[in-house]
């Protein structure tokens, strides 16, 4: 199996098929994009799926945004005051922001939204441990009374994803955090067109004429003024990559978020198109185990896979063989202060299937079933899943390979049932650079058992180290704790890191001033 050539479009891409003409309103005011995946969940608190996070930033706003240097900046907030030696923090809302239903954004809405967010977000969960009381004494003030100072309060509120602290109307935020919301109303730069939503086909947003951008700063990641230059944004769900590429070349769409590597080469020949990194920092891929059920509830079975894992195989399936587009990775984003090489000897050096098979036998493997679940319609997880499918077969696992769409995969990975009731053993996915910068929002690095992200590892030592990291006095101590966290993670294996890669996007050159980071639509304009 030629794993470096995975996911080639059906038929040689040298002659891309023509795409049926799409009806287009006035081109200058409409932006059409093929997103990374179908939008199946509209609740960015309920799921960590990046496509739902991107949807969230279209519709909602935050109290604070995060700039490209990972510094929190006011968004809905006007500012804040810290009193009582850091145990009382008062955030004041700006005057003017309104929800899409015309109601003003009130402090009570923020309090309800933050309470729901604190149930699901790792940063929010940690913040909740410090909160004695969260209240709204009037329409513009949000008061945190803390048991002790929490230096990461504002960075937590500005967390870019997993999951962002989006502000919703209190009536919607009252929804149980473990149930999906049924109504999409925010105060963000775009309104969601529920009447045109057709999952699997079309997602539509219209410019919010009442949007009140922050007057402070410059556009940078999710911080600064969010100025909208398009009246309408359409996400065209086109699952065939060659069809999407043809539409981009012909001008029928403006942006193809994640073209596969074999099409990137072709698209580079078109002078009207630019192929560029969507994020200056790399994304990281992971092989996630289900820790609740055999065979990977046994640490020895998780460790048995290490000699067979070649990060190059997984990464080149996503980005191809062009140098500089991928690198080896541990549990923190390469190129950021906490990245380190502790424990990485397990993934370096010669790879050996025979050694992995021997470790499987020592762990007592005797043809027990395992199930790999993954998607076919989203570039990175699909590519990594195909590599893993080949690997587990060659290792001799009694493997059930279940390939479906990304939305179904996201839903299915939440099941804690055993295999005979539809459960799973391994999934593969990737996370944005800012998700793995530090332990605060690093979902897969949690070890809090059934409260953890799907996979549910119970590793108390990881939780102890994470707690210590939050109160570390300086960067050197944070780095020491990060090295220790990686040592524990590479031994206990909540997951195996399978490398980091630059996610390349294809966009028409007449679009200017894209904000780097992910698929962000403010500030973007047509020349």
Coordinates of C-alpha atoms in Angstrom, one line a residue:
X1 CA 0.0 0.0 0.0
X2 CA 1.4 3.4 -1.0
X3 CA 0.5 5.4 2.1
X4 CA 2.1 8.5 0.8
X5 CA -0.3 8.6 -2.1
X6 CA -3.5 8.2 0.0
X7 CA -6.7 10.0 -0.8
X8 CA -5.9 10.8 -4.4
X9 CA -9.0 12.1 -6.1
X10 CA -10.9 9.6 -8.2
X11 CA -9.5 9.8 -11.7
X12 CA -6.3 11.7 -12.4
X13 CA -6.6 15.3 -11.2
X14 CA -4.8 16.5 -14.3
X15 CA -8.1 17.0 -16.0
X16 CA -10.5 18.3 -13.4
X17 CA -14.2 17.8 -14.1
X18 CA -16.4 20.7 -14.8
X19 CA -18.8 21.7 -12.1
X20 CA -22.4 22.6 -12.7
X21 CA -22.9 26.3 -12.6
X22 CA -23.9 27.6 -9.2
X23 CA -26.4 30.5 -9.1
X24 CA -24.5 33.5 -7.8
X25 CA -25.8 36.8 -6.5
X26 CA -23.6 39.9 -7.0
X27 CA -20.2 38.4 -6.8
X28 CA -18.5 41.4 -5.0
X29 CA -20.8 41.0 -2.0
X30 CA -20.9 37.2 -1.7
X31 CA -18.2 34.9 -0.6
X32 CA -18.4 31.1 -1.4
X33 CA -16.3 28.6 0.3
X34 CA -15.9 24.8 0.5
X35 CA -15.2 24.1 4.2
X36 CA -13.2 21.3 5.7
X37 CA -16.2 19.2 6.6
X38 CA -20.0 19.2 6.7
X39 CA -21.6 21.1 9.6
X40 CA -23.6 18.6 11.6
X41 CA -23.7 20.2 15.0
X42 CA -24.5 23.9 15.6
X43 CA -23.4 23.9 19.3
X44 CA -19.7 24.9 19.8
X45 CA -19.9 24.1 23.5
X46 CA -21.3 20.6 23.0
X47 CA -18.6 19.5 20.5
X48 CA -14.9 20.2 19.9
X49 CA -15.3 19.7 16.1
X50 CA -13.3 22.5 14.4
X51 CA -16.1 23.1 11.8
X52 CA -18.5 23.9 14.6
X53 CA -16.0 26.2 16.2
X54 CA -15.7 28.0 12.9
X55 CA -19.4 28.3 12.8
X56 CA -19.4 29.7 16.3
X57 CA -17.1 32.5 15.4
X58 CA -19.4 33.5 12.5
X59 CA -22.4 33.8 14.9
X60 CA -21.1 34.6 18.4
X61 CA -18.7 36.9 20.2
X62 CA -16.7 36.6 23.3
X63 CA -15.9 38.8 26.3
X64 CA -12.3 38.6 25.2
X65 CA -10.5 37.6 22.0
X66 CA -7.0 36.2 21.7
X67 CA -4.4 37.8 19.5
X68 CA -1.7 36.0 17.5
X69 CA 0.7 36.4 20.5
X70 CA -1.8 34.6 22.7
X71 CA -2.7 37.7 24.6
X72 CA -6.4 38.3 25.6
X73 CA -7.9 41.5 24.3
X74 CA -11.4 43.0 25.0
X75 CA -14.2 42.1 22.6
X76 CA -17.7 42.4 24.2
X77 CA -15.9 43.6 27.3
X78 CA -15.0 47.3 27.8
X79 CA -12.4 46.3 30.4
X80 CA -12.0 44.8 33.8
X81 CA -11.0 45.6 37.4
X82 CA -9.1 43.4 39.8
X83 CA -9.7 43.9 43.6
X84 CA -9.3 42.2 46.9
X85 CA -5.8 40.9 46.1
X86 CA -7.1 39.2 42.9
X87 CA -10.1 37.5 44.5
X88 CA -12.7 39.8 42.9
X89 CA -12.6 40.5 39.2
X90 CA -15.3 42.7 37.6
X91 CA -15.7 42.8 33.9
X92 CA -17.7 45.6 32.4
X93 CA -19.6 45.1 29.0
X94 CA -19.4 47.7 26.2
X95 CA -22.6 49.6 25.5
X96 CA -24.2 48.8 22.2
X97 CA -23.8 45.1 21.3
X98 CA -27.1 43.4 20.5
X99 CA -28.1 39.8 19.9
X100 CA -29.5 38.9 16.5
X101 CA -33.0 38.9 17.9
X102 CA -32.6 42.6 18.8
X103 CA -32.1 42.2 22.5
X104 CA -29.1 43.9 24.1
X105 CA -26.3 41.8 25.4
X106 CA -26.6 41.8 29.2
X107 CA -24.4 40.6 32.0
X108 CA -27.0 38.0 32.9
X109 CA -26.5 36.5 29.4
X110 CA -22.8 36.3 29.9
X111 CA -23.2 34.7 33.3
X112 CA -25.5 32.0 32.0
X113 CA -23.2 31.4 29.0
X114 CA -20.1 31.1 31.1
X115 CA -21.8 28.7 33.5
X116 CA -22.6 26.4 30.6
X117 CA -19.2 26.8 29.1
X118 CA -17.5 26.0 32.5
X119 CA -19.2 22.6 32.4
X120 CA -17.5 21.5 29.2
X121 CA -14.3 23.5 28.5
X122 CA -11.1 22.3 30.2
X123 CA -10.2 26.0 30.8
X124 CA -13.7 26.6 32.1
X125 CA -13.6 23.6 34.3
X126 CA -10.4 24.7 35.9
X127 CA -11.8 28.2 36.4
X128 CA -14.9 26.8 38.0
X129 CA -12.7 25.3 40.7
X130 CA -11.6 28.8 41.7
X131 CA -15.0 30.5 41.6
X132 CA -17.0 31.1 44.7
X133 CA -19.6 33.2 43.0
X134 CA -20.3 34.4 39.5
X135 CA -23.0 37.1 39.3
X136 CA -24.4 40.0 37.3
X137 CA -25.2 42.8 39.7
X138 CA -26.6 44.9 36.8
X139 CA -26.8 44.8 33.0
X140 CA -23.2 45.7 32.4
X141 CA -21.2 44.2 35.2
X142 CA -20.0 40.5 35.6
X143 CA -18.4 39.8 38.9
X144 CA -16.2 36.8 39.7
X145 CA -15.6 36.2 43.4
X146 CA -12.7 33.8 43.6
X147 CA -11.6 31.5 46.4
X148 CA -8.0 32.5 45.5
X149 CA -6.5 34.4 42.6
X150 CA -6.6 32.7 39.2
X151 CA -4.1 34.3 36.8
X152 CA -5.6 32.5 33.8
X153 CA -9.0 34.0 34.1
X154 CA -8.8 36.3 31.0
X155 CA -6.8 33.8 28.9
X156 CA -9.5 31.2 29.7
X157 CA -12.3 33.6 28.6
X158 CA -10.3 34.3 25.4
X159 CA -9.6 30.6 24.7
X160 CA -9.7 30.2 20.9
X161 CA -11.2 26.8 20.8
X162 CA -12.0 23.6 22.8
X163 CA -14.4 25.3 23.5
X164 CA -14.6 29.1 23.2
X165 CA -16.5 31.0 25.8
X166 CA -19.1 32.3 23.3
X167 CA -21.9 34.5 24.7
X168 CA -25.5 33.5 24.0
X169 CA -28.8 34.8 25.2
X170 CA -29.5 33.5 28.7
X171 CA -32.6 31.6 27.6
X172 CA -30.4 29.5 25.2
X173 CA -27.5 29.2 27.5
X174 CA -29.9 27.6 30.0
X175 CA -29.7 24.4 27.9
X176 CA -27.9 21.6 29.7
X177 CA -24.2 21.6 28.7
X178 CA -24.5 18.0 27.7
X179 CA -27.5 18.6 25.4
X180 CA -27.2 20.4 22.1
X181 CA -28.8 23.9 21.7
X182 CA -31.6 24.1 19.2
X183 CA -31.5 27.8 18.3
X184 CA -28.6 29.8 16.9
X185 CA -28.7 33.4 18.2
X186 CA -25.5 35.3 18.9
X187 CA -24.2 38.9 18.7
X188 CA -21.4 38.2 16.3
X189 CA -20.5 39.6 12.9
X190 CA -22.8 37.2 10.9
X191 CA -26.3 35.8 11.3
X192 CA -27.0 32.2 10.7
X193 CA -29.6 31.6 8.1
X194 CA -31.5 28.7 9.6
X195 CA -34.1 28.8 6.8
X196 CA -31.4 28.1 4.2
X197 CA -29.4 25.5 6.2
X198 CA -29.2 22.1 4.5
X199 CA -26.7 19.9 6.3
X200 CA -24.6 18.1 3.7
X201 CA -25.3 20.8 1.1
X202 CA -25.4 24.4 2.1
X203 CA -24.7 26.7 5.1
X204 CA -25.5 30.4 4.8
X205 CA -24.6 33.4 6.9
X206 CA -25.6 37.0 6.3
X207 CA -23.8 40.1 7.5
X208 CA -25.2 41.4 10.9
X209 CA -26.1 45.0 10.2
X210 CA -26.3 45.7 13.9
X211 CA -22.8 44.3 14.7
X212 CA -20.8 46.4 17.2
X213 CA -17.1 45.6 16.7
X214 CA -14.7 46.4 19.5
X215 CA -13.0 49.8 18.9
X216 CA -9.7 48.6 20.3
X217 CA -6.7 47.0 18.7
X218 CA -6.1 45.6 15.2
X219 CA -7.4 42.3 13.7
X220 CA -5.3 39.5 15.0
X221 CA -6.6 35.9 15.4
X222 CA -9.9 36.4 17.3
X223 CA -9.0 39.8 18.7
X224 CA -9.5 43.3 17.4
X225 CA -12.3 44.8 15.3
X226 CA -14.2 42.3 13.2
X227 CA -15.2 44.3 10.1
X228 CA -17.3 42.4 7.6
X229 CA -17.0 43.2 3.9
X230 CA -19.5 40.6 2.5
X231 CA -23.2 40.7 2.8
X232 CA -23.4 36.9 2.5
X233 CA -21.1 33.9 3.1
X234 CA -22.0 30.5 1.7
X235 CA -20.4 27.3 2.8
X236 CA -20.9 24.9 -0.2
X237 CA -20.5 21.3 1.1
X238 CA -18.7 19.6 -1.8
X239 CA -17.3 16.3 -0.7
X240 CA -15.5 15.4 -4.0
X241 CA -12.2 17.3 -3.9
X242 CA -11.8 17.4 -7.7
X243 CA -15.2 19.0 -8.1
X244 CA -14.3 21.6 -5.4
X245 CA -11.0 22.3 -7.1
X246 CA -12.7 22.8 -10.5
X247 CA -15.1 25.2 -9.0
X248 CA -12.3 27.2 -7.4
X249 CA -10.4 27.3 -10.7
X250 CA -13.5 28.5 -12.6
X251 CA -14.3 31.2 -10.0
X252 CA -17.5 29.5 -8.9
X253 CA -16.2 29.4 -5.4
X254 CA -13.6 31.7 -3.8
X255 CA -12.0 29.5 -1.1
X256 CA -11.3 25.8 -0.7
X257 CA -10.3 25.3 2.9
X258 CA -8.5 22.0 2.8
X259 CA -7.5 20.8 -0.7
X260 CA -5.6 17.5 -0.6
X261 CA -1.9 17.6 -1.6
X262 CA -2.3 16.0 -5.0
X263 CA -4.6 18.9 -6.0
X264 CA -2.5 21.6 -4.4
X265 CA 0.2 21.0 -7.0
X266 CA -2.3 21.5 -9.8
X267 CA -3.9 24.6 -8.2
X268 CA -0.5 26.3 -7.8
X269 CA -0.3 26.5 -11.6
X270 CA -3.3 28.8 -11.6
X271 CA -2.1 32.4 -11.2
X272 CA -5.5 33.5 -9.9
X273 CA -5.1 31.2 -6.9
X274 CA -2.9 31.2 -3.8
X275 CA -1.9 28.2 -1.7
X276 CA -0.9 29.2 1.7
X277 CA -0.7 28.0 5.3
X278 CA -4.0 28.8 7.0
X279 CA -2.2 29.0 10.4
X280 CA 1.5 30.0 10.8
X281 CA 1.9 27.3 13.4
X282 CA 1.3 23.6 12.8
X283 CA -1.7 21.4 13.7
X284 CA -1.0 18.2 15.5
X285 CA -2.5 14.8 14.7
X286 CA -3.3 12.2 17.4
X287 CA -4.2 8.5 17.6
X288 CA -6.7 8.3 20.4
X289 CA -7.4 5.2 22.4
X290 CA -10.6 4.2 24.1
X291 CA -9.4 3.5 27.7
X292 CA -12.7 2.1 28.9
X293 CA -12.8 -1.2 27.0
X294 CA -10.4 -3.9 25.7
X295 CA -8.0 -4.1 24.1
X296 CA -6.6 -0.6 24.9
X297 CA -7.8 -0.4 28.5
X298 CA -4.5 -2.2 29.1
X299 CA -1.5 0.2 29.1
X300 CA 0.8 -2.5 27.7
X301 CA -1.4 -2.8 24.6
X302 CA -1.3 0.9 24.0
X303 CA 2.5 0.9 24.4
X304 CA 2.8 -2.1 22.0
X305 CA 1.9 0.2 19.1
X306 CA 4.7 2.6 19.7
X307 CA 7.5 0.8 17.8
X308 CA 5.2 0.6 14.7
X309 CA 4.2 4.3 14.6
X310 CA 6.1 6.3 12.0
X311 CA 5.0 9.9 12.2
X312 CA 6.2 10.4 8.6
X313 CA 3.6 8.0 7.3
X314 CA 0.7 9.8 9.0
X315 CA 1.9 13.3 8.1
X316 CA 2.8 12.6 4.4
X317 CA -0.6 11.1 3.9
X318 CA -2.0 14.6 4.8
X319 CA 0.5 17.0 3.1
X320 CA 2.5 14.9 0.7
X321 CA 6.3 14.7 0.5
X322 CA 7.2 18.3 0.1
X323 CA 9.8 19.3 2.6
X324 CA 8.9 21.7 5.4
X325 CA 5.2 20.9 5.6
X326 CA 5.4 18.5 8.6
X327 CA 7.5 17.8 11.6
X328 CA 7.7 15.4 14.5
X329 CA 5.7 16.4 17.5
X330 CA 5.1 15.5 21.1
X331 CA 2.1 16.6 23.1
X332 CA 2.7 20.4 22.8
X333 CA 2.6 22.5 19.6
X334 CA 6.1 22.6 18.0
X335 CA 7.7 26.0 18.0
X336 CA 5.9 27.1 21.2
X337 CA 7.5 27.6 24.7
X338 CA 6.3 24.3 26.2
X339 CA 7.3 22.0 23.3
X340 CA 9.9 19.5 24.4
X341 CA 11.4 16.1 23.4
X342 CA 10.9 14.2 26.7
X343 CA 9.9 10.6 26.0
X344 CA 10.1 11.0 22.3
X345 CA 12.7 8.2 22.0
X346 CA 9.7 5.9 21.8
X347 CA 8.7 7.4 18.4
X348 CA 12.2 8.0 17.1
X349 CA 14.8 5.6 15.7
X350 CA 14.1 2.6 13.6
X351 CA 10.5 1.4 13.4
X352 CA 9.7 -2.3 13.9
X353 CA 6.5 -4.1 13.2
X354 CA 8.1 -7.3 14.7
X355 CA 8.8 -5.5 17.9
X356 CA 5.3 -4.2 18.1
X357 CA 3.9 -7.7 17.5
X358 CA 6.1 -9.1 20.2
X359 CA 4.8 -6.5 22.7
X360 CA 1.3 -7.3 21.7
X361 CA 1.9 -11.0 22.5
X362 CA 3.5 -10.1 25.9
X363 CA 0.4 -8.0 26.7
X364 CA -1.8 -11.1 26.1
X365 CA -3.3 -10.2 22.8
X366 CA -5.0 -13.2 21.3
X367 CA -7.2 -12.0 18.4
X368 CA -9.6 -9.9 20.5
X369 CA -11.6 -7.6 18.3
X370 CA -10.8 -3.9 18.0
X371 CA -12.6 -1.2 16.0
X372 CA -11.1 1.8 14.2
X373 CA -13.7 4.5 13.4
X374 CA -12.9 7.4 11.1
X375 CA -14.2 9.7 8.3
X376 CA -13.9 9.7 4.6
X377 CA -14.9 13.4 4.0
X378 CA -12.4 15.5 5.9
X379 CA -8.7 15.6 4.8
X380 CA -6.5 15.1 7.8
X381 CA -8.6 12.6 9.9
X382 CA -9.4 10.6 6.8
X383 CA -5.8 10.4 5.7
X384 CA -4.6 9.4 9.2
X385 CA -7.4 6.8 9.5
X386 CA -6.3 5.1 6.3
X387 CA -2.7 4.9 7.5
X388 CA -3.9 3.5 10.8
X389 CA -6.2 1.0 9.1
X390 CA -3.3 -0.4 7.1
X391 CA -1.1 -0.5 10.2
X392 CA -3.5 -2.4 12.5
X393 CA -4.1 -5.0 9.7
X394 CA -0.3 -5.5 9.3
X395 CA 0.1 -5.9 13.0
X396 CA -2.4 -8.7 13.0
X397 CA -5.3 -7.1 14.9
X398 CA -8.7 -8.6 14.5
X399 CA -9.8 -5.2 13.2
X400 CA -13.2 -3.8 12.2
X401 CA -12.6 -0.7 10.1
X402 CA -15.7 1.6 10.1
X403 CA -15.5 4.5 7.7
X404 CA -18.3 7.1 7.5
X405 CA -18.8 10.8 7.3
X406 CA -17.2 13.2 9.8
X407 CA -20.4 14.2 11.4
X408 CA -21.2 10.6 12.2
X409 CA -17.7 10.0 13.5
X410 CA -18.0 13.0 15.8
X411 CA -21.3 11.6 17.1
X412 CA -20.1 8.0 17.4
X413 CA -16.9 8.8 19.3
X414 CA -19.0 10.0 22.3
X415 CA -20.3 6.5 22.8
X416 CA -18.9 4.7 25.9
X417 CA -20.5 1.4 25.0
X418 CA -18.3 -1.8 24.4
X419 CA -17.6 -3.0 20.9
X420 CA -20.6 -5.4 20.9
X421 CA -22.9 -2.4 21.4
X422 CA -21.4 -0.1 18.8
X423 CA -18.4 1.3 20.7
X424 CA -14.9 2.0 19.3
X425 CA -11.2 1.4 20.1
X426 CA -9.2 4.0 18.1
X427 CA -10.0 7.3 16.4
X428 CA -7.7 9.7 14.7
X429 CA -8.1 13.5 14.5
X430 CA -6.1 16.7 14.6
X431 CA -6.1 19.8 16.7
X432 CA -5.3 23.5 15.9
X433 CA -2.0 24.9 17.0
X434 CA -3.5 27.0 19.8
X435 CA -5.3 23.9 21.3
X436 CA -1.9 22.3 22.3
X437 CA 0.1 25.5 23.2
X438 CA -0.3 24.7 26.9
X439 CA -2.3 22.4 29.2
X440 CA -5.2 24.8 29.8
X441 CA -7.4 23.8 26.8
X442 CA -5.6 20.6 25.9
X443 CA -8.5 18.2 25.8
X444 CA -6.6 15.0 24.9
X445 CA -4.0 15.6 27.7
X446 CA -6.6 15.4 30.5
X447 CA -6.6 12.3 32.6
X448 CA -9.9 12.9 34.5
X449 CA -11.6 9.6 33.6
X450 CA -15.2 9.7 32.5
X451 CA -15.2 13.5 32.6
X452 CA -12.4 13.5 30.0
X453 CA -12.7 14.0 26.2
X454 CA -13.8 10.8 24.3
X455 CA -11.3 8.1 25.2
X456 CA -11.8 8.8 28.9
X457 CA -8.3 8.1 30.3
X458 CA -8.0 7.9 34.1
X459 CA -4.4 9.2 34.8
X460 CA -4.4 11.1 38.1
X461 CA -0.8 12.1 37.8
X462 CA -1.6 14.2 34.6
X463 CA -4.3 16.0 36.5
X464 CA -1.9 16.7 39.4
X465 CA 0.7 18.2 37.1
X466 CA -1.9 20.2 35.3
X467 CA -3.2 21.7 38.6
X468 CA 0.4 22.6 39.4
X469 CA 0.9 24.2 36.0
X470 CA -1.9 26.7 36.6
X471 CA -0.3 28.1 39.7
X472 CA 3.4 27.9 38.5
X473 CA 5.1 31.2 39.3
X474 CA 7.1 31.6 36.1
X475 CA 7.8 30.2 32.6
X476 CA 10.7 28.0 33.7
X477 CA 8.5 26.2 36.2
X478 CA 5.7 25.9 33.6
X479 CA 8.3 24.3 31.2
X480 CA 9.5 21.9 33.9
X481 CA 5.9 20.8 34.5
X482 CA 5.2 20.5 30.8
X483 CA 8.2 18.2 30.4
X484 CA 6.9 16.0 33.2
X485 CA 3.4 16.0 31.7
X486 CA 4.9 14.7 28.4
X487 CA 6.9 12.1 30.3
X488 CA 3.8 10.8 31.9
X489 CA 1.7 11.0 28.7
X490 CA 4.3 9.1 26.7
X491 CA 4.2 6.3 29.3
X492 CA 0.5 6.1 30.0
X493 CA -0.5 7.1 26.4
X494 CA -3.8 8.8 26.6
X495 CA -3.1 9.1 22.9
X496 CA -0.1 8.8 20.6
X497 CA 1.0 12.0 18.8
X498 CA 1.5 11.2 15.1
X499 CA 3.1 14.4 14.0
X500 CA 2.4 18.1 13.2
X501 CA 1.7 19.6 9.8
X502 CA 1.0 22.9 8.1
X503 CA -2.6 23.0 6.9
X504 CA -2.6 24.5 3.5
X505 CA -5.6 26.4 2.1
X506 CA -6.5 27.5 -1.5
X507 CA -8.0 30.9 -2.0
X508 CA -8.5 33.3 -4.9
X509 CA -5.9 36.0 -5.1
X510 CA -8.5 38.8 -5.4
X511 CA -9.3 38.2 -1.7
X512 CA -7.2 40.3 0.6
X513 CA -6.4 40.7 4.3
X514 CA -7.3 37.3 5.5
X515 CA -6.7 37.0 9.2
X516 CA -4.4 34.0 9.8
X517 CA -5.3 31.2 12.2
X518 CA -8.2 29.3 10.7
X519 CA -11.2 30.0 8.5
X520 CA -12.0 33.5 9.7
X521 CA -14.3 35.8 7.6
X522 CA -14.0 39.2 9.1
X523 CA -11.5 41.7 7.6
X524 CA -11.5 39.6 4.4
X525 CA -12.3 41.7 1.3
X526 CA -12.3 41.4 -2.4
X527 CA -9.9 43.6 -4.2

